[in-house]
Amino acid sequence: MSVLIAFISLVVERIVGYPDWLFRAMGHPVTWIGRLISCLDRMLNHASHADTTRRLCGVLALFVIVLMPVAIAFAVETLLGRSVFGLIATAILASALISQRSLGEHVEAVANALETGDLEAGRKAVSMIVGRDPERLDEAGVSRAAIESLAENFSDGIVAPALWLGVGGLAGGVAYKAVNTADSMIGHRTPRHEAFGWAAARFDDLVNLPASRLTGLLLVAAAFLMKEADPDASWRAIWRDAKKHRSPNAGWPEAAMAGALGLALAGPRVYGGVMVEDTFMGEGGRREAEAADIRRALKLYRMADTLLIGLFGLVAAAIWLN
């Protein structure tokens, strides 16, 4: 039943997305979870406390951040029941946890801006999906940032929530989203969150591990179906470069994307005015990316996403027939 919910959610979100009018009217699950995280950050994270205390408070905060939304999601799924109506209603609710449509639209906006020669608009568009300093990026830097974000968010924003929906239903998907949102808000190595966000960052690494590997494989498989992509180079890049990435998970989709497109992605980047050293994914690839490369990346992403939907459909059908 959970796999079928994940499959229907993927199909619904791919077609409809999360309507703007709905976001304006009531926000989004991520914004709701974000308010809870901000509240706990203010209540429990105090600079006067020792790092050990702040780390323990961070563990407690993560427990609350996950438990409260999961309890609500479990209650909703139980209330809706296992009828056809309940299944479809649960899947529609769960589709809010997936971001296929919005991810593609945000990345496409970067390509649109660069194709008109408006670098400033490209920087503004890419700032919506990356955490680095966009004003320092030239056209190639903006293009690489958009492609890197597309690869990483395909894993974090689509494959991972779908996978945890398939494992644990609506509650499983909500649990993942809570952990991932906590990591994005407090899982940073800054003076304020180095200790308090430790649990969120480490747990996010753990829950994203299976999805990042699956994402890499989906991108390699998609490259087999595209004349403009190289599946062999994608596979080689994963095994050569993914383990060198500063993140235990982001290297898989970024390396797969880099190898498939013949690009060098990641490498040294600036966040908040601070240079962060990292290894290039797709070592030896072309660094001078452009809008046309973003278009190729989008095509590869959409092909891989279609394969993901098909995979969930096949698994759901196999379980249903048994």
mmCIF file of C-alpha atoms in Angstrom:
data_model
loop_
_atom_site.group_PDB
_atom_site.id
_atom_site.type_symbol
_atom_site.label_atom_id
_atom_site.label_comp_id
_atom_site.label_asym_id
_atom_site.label_seq_id
_atom_site.Cartn_x
_atom_site.Cartn_y
_atom_site.Cartn_z
ATOM 1 C CA MET A 1 0.000 0.000 0.000
ATOM 2 C CA SER A 2 2.829 2.434 0.849
ATOM 3 C CA VAL A 3 4.564 1.818 -2.481
ATOM 4 C CA LEU A 4 1.304 2.485 -4.315
ATOM 5 C CA ILE A 5 0.877 5.727 -2.340
ATOM 6 C CA ALA A 6 4.399 6.778 -3.365
ATOM 7 C CA PHE A 7 3.695 5.939 -7.020
ATOM 8 C CA ILE A 8 0.424 7.906 -7.150
ATOM 9 C CA SER A 9 2.061 10.816 -5.327
ATOM 10 C CA LEU A 10 4.849 10.975 -7.896
ATOM 11 C CA VAL A 11 2.366 10.963 -10.770
ATOM 12 C CA VAL A 12 0.128 13.614 -9.182
ATOM 13 C CA GLU A 13 3.006 15.944 -8.307
ATOM 14 C CA ARG A 14 4.623 15.548 -11.741
ATOM 15 C CA ILE A 15 1.387 16.671 -13.383
ATOM 16 C CA VAL A 16 0.014 19.236 -10.926
ATOM 17 C CA GLY A 17 2.858 20.283 -8.621
ATOM 18 C CA TYR A 18 1.974 22.295 -5.519
ATOM 19 C CA PRO A 19 -0.407 25.089 -6.654
ATOM 20 C CA ASP A 20 0.632 28.668 -5.872
ATOM 21 C CA TRP A 21 -2.862 29.507 -4.625
ATOM 22 C CA LEU A 22 -2.626 26.693 -2.102
ATOM 23 C CA PHE A 23 0.781 27.883 -0.908
ATOM 24 C CA ARG A 24 -0.550 31.437 -0.504
ATOM 25 C CA ALA A 25 -3.597 30.185 1.357
ATOM 26 C CA MET A 26 -1.989 27.774 3.806
ATOM 27 C CA GLY A 27 1.748 27.525 3.216
ATOM 28 C CA HIS A 28 3.516 24.198 2.720
ATOM 29 C CA PRO A 29 4.496 21.266 4.986
ATOM 30 C CA VAL A 30 8.105 22.444 4.869
ATOM 31 C CA THR A 31 7.126 25.922 6.099
ATOM 32 C CA TRP A 32 5.072 24.394 8.910
ATOM 33 C CA ILE A 33 7.966 22.182 9.982
ATOM 34 C CA GLY A 34 10.281 25.166 9.605
ATOM 35 C CA ARG A 35 8.287 27.178 12.143
ATOM 36 C CA LEU A 36 8.595 24.322 14.641
ATOM 37 C CA ILE A 37 12.360 24.151 14.059
ATOM 38 C CA SER A 38 12.771 27.911 14.497
ATOM 39 C CA CYS A 39 10.795 27.792 17.735
ATOM 40 C CA LEU A 40 12.908 24.963 19.154
ATOM 41 C CA ASP A 41 16.098 26.686 18.018
ATOM 42 C CA ARG A 42 15.131 29.790 20.005
ATOM 43 C CA MET A 43 14.020 27.805 23.054
ATOM 44 C CA LEU A 44 16.832 25.266 23.348
ATOM 45 C CA ASN A 45 19.919 26.632 21.592
ATOM 46 C CA HIS A 46 21.698 29.068 23.909
ATOM 47 C CA ALA A 47 25.226 30.366 23.343
ATOM 48 C CA SER A 48 25.870 30.348 27.097
ATOM 49 C CA HIS A 49 25.561 26.545 27.246
ATOM 50 C CA ALA A 50 28.519 24.193 26.804
ATOM 51 C CA ASP A 51 28.792 22.357 23.482
ATOM 52 C CA THR A 52 27.872 19.048 25.123
ATOM 53 C CA THR A 53 24.657 20.550 26.470
ATOM 54 C CA ARG A 54 23.844 22.159 23.136
ATOM 55 C CA ARG A 55 24.414 18.838 21.377
ATOM 56 C CA LEU A 56 22.037 17.058 23.765
ATOM 57 C CA CYS A 57 19.484 19.829 23.263
ATOM 58 C CA GLY A 58 19.870 19.321 19.512
ATOM 59 C CA VAL A 59 19.095 15.616 19.914
ATOM 60 C CA LEU A 60 15.979 16.488 21.919
ATOM 61 C CA ALA A 61 14.943 19.072 19.323
ATOM 62 C CA LEU A 62 15.347 16.567 16.488
ATOM 63 C CA PHE A 63 13.209 14.059 18.382
ATOM 64 C CA VAL A 64 10.400 16.628 18.678
ATOM 65 C CA ILE A 65 10.864 17.849 15.083
ATOM 66 C CA VAL A 66 10.317 14.327 13.781
ATOM 67 C CA LEU A 67 7.805 12.999 16.317
ATOM 68 C CA MET A 68 5.193 15.776 16.115
ATOM 69 C CA PRO A 69 4.702 15.814 12.307
ATOM 70 C CA VAL A 70 4.876 12.002 12.143
ATOM 71 C CA ALA A 71 2.169 11.652 14.806
ATOM 72 C CA ILE A 72 -0.095 14.004 12.852
ATOM 73 C CA ALA A 73 0.628 12.227 9.548
ATOM 74 C CA PHE A 74 -0.036 8.799 11.078
ATOM 75 C CA ALA A 75 -3.339 10.026 12.523
ATOM 76 C CA VAL A 76 -4.403 11.477 9.155
ATOM 77 C CA GLU A 77 -3.475 8.308 7.261
ATOM 78 C CA THR A 78 -5.313 6.142 9.816
ATOM 79 C CA LEU A 79 -8.378 8.381 9.632
ATOM 80 C CA LEU A 80 -8.484 8.227 5.826
ATOM 81 C CA GLY A 81 -8.236 4.439 5.950
ATOM 82 C CA ARG A 82 -7.362 1.900 3.265
ATOM 83 C CA SER A 83 -10.320 2.347 0.935
ATOM 84 C CA VAL A 84 -9.756 3.524 -2.617
ATOM 85 C CA PHE A 85 -10.795 7.028 -1.571
ATOM 86 C CA GLY A 86 -8.474 6.939 1.427
ATOM 87 C CA LEU A 87 -5.575 5.703 -0.670
ATOM 88 C CA ILE A 88 -5.987 8.450 -3.280
ATOM 89 C CA ALA A 89 -6.530 11.150 -0.651
ATOM 90 C CA THR A 90 -3.394 10.052 1.217
ATOM 91 C CA ALA A 91 -1.396 10.046 -2.005
ATOM 92 C CA ILE A 92 -2.565 13.564 -2.900
ATOM 93 C CA LEU A 93 -1.519 14.805 0.547
ATOM 94 C CA ALA A 94 1.821 13.007 0.223
ATOM 95 C CA SER A 95 2.499 14.646 -3.142
ATOM 96 C CA ALA A 96 3.213 17.871 -1.247
ATOM 97 C CA LEU A 97 6.401 16.200 0.047
ATOM 98 C CA ILE A 98 7.814 15.811 -3.487
ATOM 99 C CA SER A 99 9.150 18.642 -5.666
ATOM 100 C CA GLN A 100 9.532 17.351 -9.237
ATOM 101 C CA ARG A 101 7.654 20.162 -10.926
ATOM 102 C CA SER A 102 9.009 23.080 -8.890
ATOM 103 C CA LEU A 103 12.611 21.861 -9.169
ATOM 104 C CA GLY A 104 12.398 21.719 -12.950
ATOM 105 C CA GLU A 105 10.748 25.143 -13.111
ATOM 106 C CA HIS A 106 13.382 26.795 -10.892
ATOM 107 C CA VAL A 107 16.269 25.372 -12.892
ATOM 108 C CA GLU A 108 14.568 26.209 -16.191
ATOM 109 C CA ALA A 109 14.251 29.832 -15.019
ATOM 110 C CA VAL A 110 18.046 30.003 -14.780
ATOM 111 C CA ALA A 111 18.433 28.718 -18.338
ATOM 112 C CA ASN A 112 15.805 31.161 -19.615
ATOM 113 C CA ALA A 113 17.634 34.109 -18.046
ATOM 114 C CA LEU A 114 21.052 33.133 -19.377
ATOM 115 C CA GLU A 115 19.687 32.513 -22.872
ATOM 116 C CA THR A 116 18.546 36.130 -23.008
ATOM 117 C CA GLY A 117 22.001 37.317 -21.884
ATOM 118 C CA ASP A 118 20.715 38.556 -18.515
ATOM 119 C CA LEU A 119 23.386 37.338 -16.094
ATOM 120 C CA GLU A 120 21.911 39.277 -13.187
ATOM 121 C CA ALA A 121 18.540 37.578 -13.678
ATOM 122 C CA GLY A 122 20.366 34.261 -13.888
ATOM 123 C CA ARG A 123 22.084 34.963 -10.571
ATOM 124 C CA LYS A 124 18.769 35.878 -8.985
ATOM 125 C CA ALA A 125 17.111 32.730 -10.329
ATOM 126 C CA VAL A 126 19.914 30.444 -9.153
ATOM 127 C CA SER A 127 19.892 32.056 -5.689
ATOM 128 C CA MET A 128 16.448 30.476 -5.209
ATOM 129 C CA ILE A 129 17.930 26.962 -5.309
ATOM 130 C CA VAL A 130 21.523 27.239 -4.026
ATOM 131 C CA GLY A 131 23.121 28.430 -0.805
ATOM 132 C CA ARG A 132 26.284 29.896 -2.278
ATOM 133 C CA ASP A 133 26.954 33.588 -3.007
ATOM 134 C CA PRO A 134 25.430 34.216 -6.477
ATOM 135 C CA GLU A 135 26.939 37.689 -6.960
ATOM 136 C CA ARG A 136 30.378 36.094 -7.289
ATOM 137 C CA LEU A 137 29.310 33.766 -10.111
ATOM 138 C CA ASP A 138 29.930 34.348 -13.813
ATOM 139 C CA GLU A 139 27.764 32.693 -16.481
ATOM 140 C CA ALA A 140 29.646 29.402 -16.232
ATOM 141 C CA GLY A 141 29.424 29.494 -12.431
ATOM 142 C CA VAL A 142 25.686 30.147 -12.513
ATOM 143 C CA SER A 143 25.215 27.288 -14.994
ATOM 144 C CA ARG A 144 27.255 24.853 -12.907
ATOM 145 C CA ALA A 145 25.430 25.884 -9.723
ATOM 146 C CA ALA A 146 22.048 25.258 -11.374
ATOM 147 C CA ILE A 147 23.113 21.823 -12.643
ATOM 148 C CA GLU A 148 24.642 20.825 -9.293
ATOM 149 C CA SER A 149 21.491 21.888 -7.469
ATOM 150 C CA LEU A 150 19.354 19.970 -9.959
ATOM 151 C CA ALA A 151 21.350 16.788 -9.311
ATOM 152 C CA GLU A 152 21.421 17.111 -5.518
ATOM 153 C CA ASN A 153 17.778 18.178 -5.191
ATOM 154 C CA PHE A 154 16.669 15.334 -7.441
ATOM 155 C CA SER A 155 18.003 13.092 -4.674
ATOM 156 C CA ASP A 156 16.913 15.120 -1.611
ATOM 157 C CA GLY A 157 13.650 16.554 -2.930
ATOM 158 C CA ILE A 158 12.284 13.707 -5.029
ATOM 159 C CA VAL A 159 13.950 10.306 -4.768
ATOM 160 C CA ALA A 160 14.415 10.353 -0.980
ATOM 161 C CA PRO A 161 10.866 11.426 -0.011
ATOM 162 C CA ALA A 162 9.423 8.982 -2.546
ATOM 163 C CA LEU A 163 11.579 6.197 -1.142
ATOM 164 C CA TRP A 164 10.539 6.887 2.458
ATOM 165 C CA LEU A 165 6.902 7.201 1.383
ATOM 166 C CA GLY A 166 7.278 3.752 -0.136
ATOM 167 C CA VAL A 167 8.759 2.406 3.088
ATOM 168 C CA GLY A 168 6.506 4.062 5.675
ATOM 169 C CA GLY A 169 3.568 5.659 3.912
ATOM 170 C CA LEU A 170 2.616 9.252 4.688
ATOM 171 C CA ALA A 171 4.293 9.077 8.109
ATOM 172 C CA GLY A 172 7.519 7.829 6.547
ATOM 173 C CA GLY A 173 7.564 10.629 3.990
ATOM 174 C CA VAL A 174 6.821 13.253 6.630
ATOM 175 C CA ALA A 175 9.573 11.867 8.881
ATOM 176 C CA TYR A 176 12.084 12.226 6.068
ATOM 177 C CA LYS A 177 10.930 15.749 5.241
ATOM 178 C CA ALA A 178 11.237 16.782 8.895
ATOM 179 C CA VAL A 179 14.814 15.478 9.107
ATOM 180 C CA ASN A 180 15.814 17.054 5.804
ATOM 181 C CA THR A 181 14.291 20.426 6.724
ATOM 182 C CA ALA A 182 16.041 20.343 10.093
ATOM 183 C CA ASP A 183 19.369 19.727 8.374
ATOM 184 C CA SER A 184 18.806 22.618 5.958
ATOM 185 C CA MET A 185 17.973 25.011 8.810
ATOM 186 C CA ILE A 186 20.241 23.994 11.690
ATOM 187 C CA GLY A 187 22.650 21.398 10.304
ATOM 188 C CA HIS A 188 25.375 23.935 9.478
ATOM 189 C CA ARG A 189 28.921 24.197 10.774
ATOM 190 C CA THR A 190 28.479 27.677 12.161
ATOM 191 C CA PRO A 191 29.173 28.884 15.710
ATOM 192 C CA ARG A 192 25.442 28.808 16.474
ATOM 193 C CA HIS A 193 24.647 25.398 14.984
ATOM 194 C CA GLU A 194 27.890 23.371 15.027
ATOM 195 C CA ALA A 195 26.827 21.561 18.229
ATOM 196 C CA PHE A 196 23.053 22.089 18.280
ATOM 197 C CA GLY A 197 22.614 20.936 14.674
ATOM 198 C CA TRP A 198 24.984 17.972 14.919
ATOM 199 C CA ALA A 199 22.218 15.370 15.329
ATOM 200 C CA ALA A 200 20.157 16.813 12.467
ATOM 201 C CA ALA A 201 23.124 16.832 10.091
ATOM 202 C CA ARG A 202 24.286 13.297 10.946
ATOM 203 C CA PHE A 203 20.781 11.818 10.820
ATOM 204 C CA ASP A 204 20.111 13.525 7.478
ATOM 205 C CA ASP A 205 23.282 11.929 6.084
ATOM 206 C CA LEU A 206 22.000 8.537 7.202
ATOM 207 C CA VAL A 207 18.446 8.770 5.844
ATOM 208 C CA ASN A 208 19.673 10.126 2.493
ATOM 209 C CA LEU A 209 22.240 7.389 1.927
ATOM 210 C CA PRO A 210 19.986 4.903 0.023
ATOM 211 C CA ALA A 211 18.304 7.616 -2.063
ATOM 212 C CA SER A 212 21.572 9.208 -3.180
ATOM 213 C CA ARG A 213 22.824 5.846 -4.492
ATOM 214 C CA LEU A 214 19.542 5.182 -6.277
ATOM 215 C CA THR A 215 19.629 8.685 -7.782
ATOM 216 C CA GLY A 216 23.095 8.103 -9.196
ATOM 217 C CA LEU A 217 21.959 4.845 -10.803
ATOM 218 C CA LEU A 218 18.823 6.482 -12.232
ATOM 219 C CA LEU A 219 20.932 9.210 -13.864
ATOM 220 C CA VAL A 220 23.263 6.608 -15.377
ATOM 221 C CA ALA A 221 20.252 4.689 -16.712
ATOM 222 C CA ALA A 222 18.747 7.902 -18.101
ATOM 223 C CA ALA A 223 22.043 8.661 -19.862
ATOM 224 C CA PHE A 224 21.623 5.395 -21.811
ATOM 225 C CA LEU A 225 18.395 6.841 -23.246
ATOM 226 C CA MET A 226 19.877 10.208 -24.279
ATOM 227 C CA LYS A 227 22.066 10.784 -27.322
ATOM 228 C CA GLU A 228 23.491 13.914 -25.660
ATOM 229 C CA ALA A 229 24.703 12.003 -22.562
ATOM 230 C CA ASP A 230 27.458 9.452 -21.864
ATOM 231 C CA PRO A 231 26.385 6.610 -19.533
ATOM 232 C CA ASP A 232 29.860 5.063 -19.364
ATOM 233 C CA ALA A 233 31.448 8.343 -18.262
ATOM 234 C CA SER A 234 28.623 8.823 -15.766
ATOM 235 C CA TRP A 235 29.291 5.407 -14.217
ATOM 236 C CA ARG A 236 33.049 6.013 -14.099
ATOM 237 C CA ALA A 237 32.566 9.407 -12.461
ATOM 238 C CA ILE A 238 30.450 7.892 -9.700
ATOM 239 C CA TRP A 239 33.048 5.306 -8.757
ATOM 240 C CA ARG A 240 36.002 7.651 -9.168
ATOM 241 C CA ASP A 241 34.688 10.928 -7.716
ATOM 242 C CA ALA A 242 31.599 10.439 -5.525
ATOM 243 C CA LYS A 243 33.586 9.299 -2.483
ATOM 244 C CA LYS A 244 35.767 12.431 -2.700
ATOM 245 C CA HIS A 245 32.845 14.833 -2.190
ATOM 246 C CA ARG A 246 32.646 16.569 1.184
ATOM 247 C CA SER A 247 29.112 15.205 1.536
ATOM 248 C CA PRO A 248 28.656 11.412 1.892
ATOM 249 C CA ASN A 249 25.601 11.613 -0.358
ATOM 250 C CA ALA A 250 25.717 14.600 -2.736
ATOM 251 C CA GLY A 251 28.689 13.155 -4.603
ATOM 252 C CA TRP A 252 26.629 10.355 -6.137
ATOM 253 C CA PRO A 253 24.074 12.419 -8.087
ATOM 254 C CA GLU A 254 26.555 15.225 -8.834
ATOM 255 C CA ALA A 255 29.215 12.844 -10.135
ATOM 256 C CA ALA A 256 26.635 10.961 -12.212
ATOM 257 C CA MET A 257 25.367 14.219 -13.723
ATOM 258 C CA ALA A 258 28.869 15.556 -14.339
ATOM 259 C CA GLY A 259 30.078 12.410 -16.091
ATOM 260 C CA ALA A 260 26.937 12.089 -18.201
ATOM 261 C CA LEU A 261 27.245 15.667 -19.476
ATOM 262 C CA GLY A 262 31.054 15.823 -19.736
ATOM 263 C CA LEU A 263 31.264 18.610 -17.138
ATOM 264 C CA ALA A 264 33.320 19.319 -14.018
ATOM 265 C CA LEU A 265 30.903 20.116 -11.195
ATOM 266 C CA ALA A 266 31.309 20.993 -7.483
ATOM 267 C CA GLY A 267 34.889 22.013 -6.621
ATOM 268 C CA PRO A 268 35.719 25.080 -4.476
ATOM 269 C CA ARG A 269 32.677 27.286 -3.766
ATOM 270 C CA VAL A 270 31.867 30.375 -1.668
ATOM 271 C CA TYR A 271 29.165 30.213 1.021
ATOM 272 C CA GLY A 272 28.472 33.288 3.146
ATOM 273 C CA GLY A 273 31.746 34.850 2.078
ATOM 274 C CA VAL A 274 33.728 31.751 3.083
ATOM 275 C CA MET A 275 35.549 29.598 0.523
ATOM 276 C CA VAL A 276 34.665 25.916 0.914
ATOM 277 C CA GLU A 277 37.156 23.511 -0.623
ATOM 278 C CA ASP A 278 35.762 20.483 -2.422
ATOM 279 C CA THR A 279 36.846 18.055 -5.124
ATOM 280 C CA PHE A 280 35.536 18.365 -8.663
ATOM 281 C CA MET A 281 32.985 15.765 -9.740
ATOM 282 C CA GLY A 282 33.571 14.702 -13.340
ATOM 283 C CA GLU A 283 37.321 15.204 -13.068
ATOM 284 C CA GLY A 284 38.741 16.388 -16.379
ATOM 285 C CA GLY A 285 35.359 17.568 -17.626
ATOM 286 C CA ARG A 286 34.550 20.985 -19.047
ATOM 287 C CA ARG A 287 34.127 23.765 -16.452
ATOM 288 C CA GLU A 288 32.751 26.370 -18.867
ATOM 289 C CA ALA A 289 29.127 25.331 -18.611
ATOM 290 C CA GLU A 290 26.382 27.343 -20.324
ATOM 291 C CA ALA A 291 22.620 27.515 -20.709
ATOM 292 C CA ALA A 292 22.644 24.691 -23.262
ATOM 293 C CA ASP A 293 24.204 22.435 -20.633
ATOM 294 C CA ILE A 294 21.396 23.320 -18.206
ATOM 295 C CA ARG A 295 18.909 22.252 -20.883
ATOM 296 C CA ARG A 296 20.738 18.923 -21.297
ATOM 297 C CA ALA A 297 20.777 18.465 -17.519
ATOM 298 C CA LEU A 298 17.028 19.123 -17.365
ATOM 299 C CA LYS A 299 16.410 16.553 -20.089
ATOM 300 C CA LEU A 300 18.518 14.003 -18.216
ATOM 301 C CA TYR A 301 16.737 14.800 -14.946
ATOM 302 C CA ARG A 302 13.271 14.414 -16.472
ATOM 303 C CA MET A 303 14.258 11.120 -18.072
ATOM 304 C CA ALA A 304 15.616 9.841 -14.730
ATOM 305 C CA ASP A 305 12.482 11.049 -12.958
ATOM 306 C CA THR A 306 10.322 9.158 -15.447
ATOM 307 C CA LEU A 307 12.377 6.047 -14.724
ATOM 308 C CA LEU A 308 11.805 6.587 -10.998
ATOM 309 C CA ILE A 309 8.039 6.793 -11.502
ATOM 310 C CA GLY A 310 8.154 3.689 -13.672
ATOM 311 C CA LEU A 311 10.179 1.838 -11.052
ATOM 312 C CA PHE A 312 7.642 2.595 -8.329
ATOM 313 C CA GLY A 313 4.828 1.626 -10.690
ATOM 314 C CA LEU A 314 6.437 -1.743 -11.434
ATOM 315 C CA VAL A 315 7.092 -2.491 -7.763
ATOM 316 C CA ALA A 316 3.547 -1.458 -6.808
ATOM 317 C CA ALA A 317 2.097 -3.667 -9.567
ATOM 318 C CA ALA A 318 4.254 -6.619 -8.515
ATOM 319 C CA ILE A 319 3.153 -6.294 -4.882
ATOM 320 C CA TRP A 320 -0.490 -5.807 -5.892
ATOM 321 C CA LEU A 321 -0.496 -8.908 -8.112
ATOM 322 C CA ASN A 322 0.980 -11.026 -5.356
#
